[in-house]
Amino acid sequence: MLLLDSGGVTRLAERSRQAAALILVLREQDLWPPFVPSVVLVECLQGHPGRDALANSFLKTCDIVEEIFEPLARRAALLRRRARRGSAVDALVVALAEPGGTVRTSDLGDLSALAQHPRGVRVEKV
């Protein structure tokens, strides 16, 4: 399972050769479409149709996880407490990746700290 945080969405939504090449690799590895928790939209969108056009176009290719159930929210809170850093959104992304998922991000710091505590979650730079 591949999950994206706001940095992952922003980077892959760019119209660049690097983004296109990475998307192609992810498709070849059967990691497409990625999952994006709906709370991530708060961080990667600006609420302006023009400024959000690239991200919105990209998000149409993703599976948006709309519901965050209580056990997942509690697990994210525990991960955040153990890591002693990271936002609530980052913690939810990592908790959703459990077990055995991969999170793609442009910000390795907080997500790597959060991923030290769950079972089998990998964090990779996008």
Short mmCIF file of C-alpha atoms in Angstrom, two decimals:
data_model
loop_
_atom_site.label_atom_id
_atom_site.label_comp_id
_atom_site.label_asym_id
_atom_site.label_seq_id
_atom_site.Cartn_x
_atom_site.Cartn_y
_atom_site.Cartn_z
CA MET A 1 0.00 0.00 0.00
CA LEU A 2 1.27 3.45 -0.91
CA LEU A 3 0.13 6.52 0.98
CA LEU A 4 0.90 10.15 0.26
CA ASP A 5 1.16 13.04 2.67
CA SER A 6 0.72 16.63 1.54
CA GLY A 7 4.33 16.87 0.35
CA GLY A 8 3.90 13.69 -1.67
CA VAL A 9 0.74 15.02 -3.30
CA THR A 10 2.39 18.36 -4.07
CA ARG A 11 5.51 16.80 -5.59
CA LEU A 12 3.69 14.22 -7.69
CA ALA A 13 1.14 16.79 -8.88
CA GLU A 14 3.96 18.84 -10.44
CA ARG A 15 4.21 18.67 -14.18
CA SER A 16 7.83 17.62 -14.20
CA ARG A 17 9.80 14.80 -15.75
CA GLN A 18 10.80 13.57 -12.29
CA ALA A 19 7.18 13.32 -11.13
CA ALA A 20 6.12 11.57 -14.34
CA ALA A 21 9.01 9.11 -14.07
CA LEU A 22 8.20 8.30 -10.44
CA ILE A 23 4.53 7.78 -11.23
CA LEU A 24 5.51 5.39 -14.03
CA VAL A 25 7.74 3.40 -11.64
CA LEU A 26 4.99 3.25 -9.02
CA ARG A 27 2.54 1.97 -11.65
CA GLU A 28 5.02 -0.68 -12.75
CA GLN A 29 5.39 -1.78 -9.13
CA ASP A 30 1.58 -2.05 -8.76
CA LEU A 31 1.61 0.74 -6.17
CA TRP A 32 -0.85 2.86 -8.10
CA PRO A 33 -3.20 4.45 -7.29
CA PRO A 34 -1.89 5.79 -4.00
CA PHE A 35 -4.10 6.37 -0.98
CA VAL A 36 -4.50 9.91 0.33
CA PRO A 37 -6.30 10.49 3.64
CA SER A 38 -8.85 13.28 3.21
CA VAL A 39 -7.25 15.25 6.06
CA VAL A 40 -4.15 15.65 3.87
CA LEU A 41 -6.20 17.87 1.56
CA VAL A 42 -6.24 20.52 4.28
CA GLU A 43 -2.46 20.81 3.98
CA CYS A 44 -1.98 20.46 0.22
CA LEU A 45 -4.84 22.61 -1.06
CA GLN A 46 -5.30 26.36 -0.75
CA GLY A 47 -9.05 26.60 -1.28
CA HIS A 48 -8.59 28.44 -4.58
CA PRO A 49 -9.65 26.67 -7.80
CA GLY A 50 -6.87 28.20 -9.90
CA ARG A 51 -4.05 27.55 -7.44
CA ASP A 52 -5.36 24.06 -6.67
CA ALA A 53 -5.84 23.00 -10.30
CA LEU A 54 -2.75 20.77 -10.57
CA ALA A 55 -3.32 19.15 -7.20
CA ASN A 56 -7.03 18.60 -7.90
CA SER A 57 -6.24 17.04 -11.26
CA PHE A 58 -3.69 14.74 -9.64
CA LEU A 59 -6.01 13.83 -6.76
CA LYS A 60 -8.52 12.45 -9.28
CA THR A 61 -6.00 9.65 -9.91
CA CYS A 62 -5.74 8.77 -6.19
CA ASP A 63 -7.93 6.82 -3.79
CA ILE A 64 -9.11 9.30 -1.16
CA VAL A 65 -9.64 7.76 2.28
CA GLU A 66 -12.60 9.75 3.54
CA GLU A 67 -13.29 8.15 6.90
CA ILE A 68 -10.94 8.12 9.84
CA PHE A 69 -12.34 5.72 12.39
CA GLU A 70 -11.80 6.14 16.12
CA PRO A 71 -9.28 3.26 16.53
CA LEU A 72 -7.12 4.74 13.77
CA ALA A 73 -7.27 8.20 15.36
CA ARG A 74 -6.28 6.71 18.72
CA ARG A 75 -3.39 4.80 17.11
CA ALA A 76 -2.20 8.02 15.45
CA ALA A 77 -2.32 9.82 18.80
CA LEU A 78 -0.19 7.08 20.36
CA LEU A 79 2.36 7.25 17.52
CA ARG A 80 2.55 11.01 17.87
CA ARG A 81 3.11 10.76 21.62
CA ARG A 82 5.85 8.15 21.19
CA ALA A 83 7.60 10.12 18.44
CA ARG A 84 7.25 13.39 20.38
CA ARG A 85 6.89 15.22 17.09
CA GLY A 86 4.82 15.43 13.95
CA SER A 87 1.43 16.85 13.16
CA ALA A 88 -1.86 15.08 13.68
CA VAL A 89 -2.16 14.70 9.91
CA ASP A 90 1.31 13.14 9.65
CA ALA A 91 0.47 10.72 12.46
CA LEU A 92 -2.76 9.68 10.72
CA VAL A 93 -0.91 9.04 7.46
CA VAL A 94 1.60 6.78 9.22
CA ALA A 95 -1.10 4.97 11.24
CA LEU A 96 -3.06 4.33 8.06
CA ALA A 97 0.06 2.81 6.47
CA GLU A 98 0.22 0.13 9.18
CA PRO A 99 1.10 -2.66 8.73
CA GLY A 100 3.62 -2.86 5.95
CA GLY A 101 2.75 0.26 3.94
CA THR A 102 4.98 2.91 2.44
CA VAL A 103 4.55 6.66 2.86
CA ARG A 104 5.98 8.95 0.19
CA THR A 105 6.83 12.44 1.40
CA SER A 106 9.01 15.43 0.70
CA ASP A 107 9.56 15.85 4.47
CA LEU A 108 11.36 12.84 5.91
CA GLY A 109 11.95 14.28 9.40
CA ASP A 110 8.62 14.02 11.21
CA LEU A 111 7.31 11.08 9.22
CA SER A 112 10.46 9.04 9.80
CA ALA A 113 10.22 9.74 13.53
CA LEU A 114 6.57 8.65 13.54
CA ALA A 115 7.35 5.53 11.50
CA GLN A 116 9.85 4.25 14.07
CA HIS A 117 6.99 3.10 16.28
CA PRO A 118 4.48 1.27 14.06
CA ARG A 119 4.85 -2.18 12.57
CA GLY A 120 6.56 -2.28 9.20
CA VAL A 121 5.90 1.22 7.86
CA ARG A 122 8.50 2.64 5.48
CA VAL A 123 8.96 6.31 4.71
CA GLU A 124 10.55 7.28 1.40
CA LYS A 125 11.37 10.60 -0.19
CA VAL A 126 9.30 11.57 -3.19
#
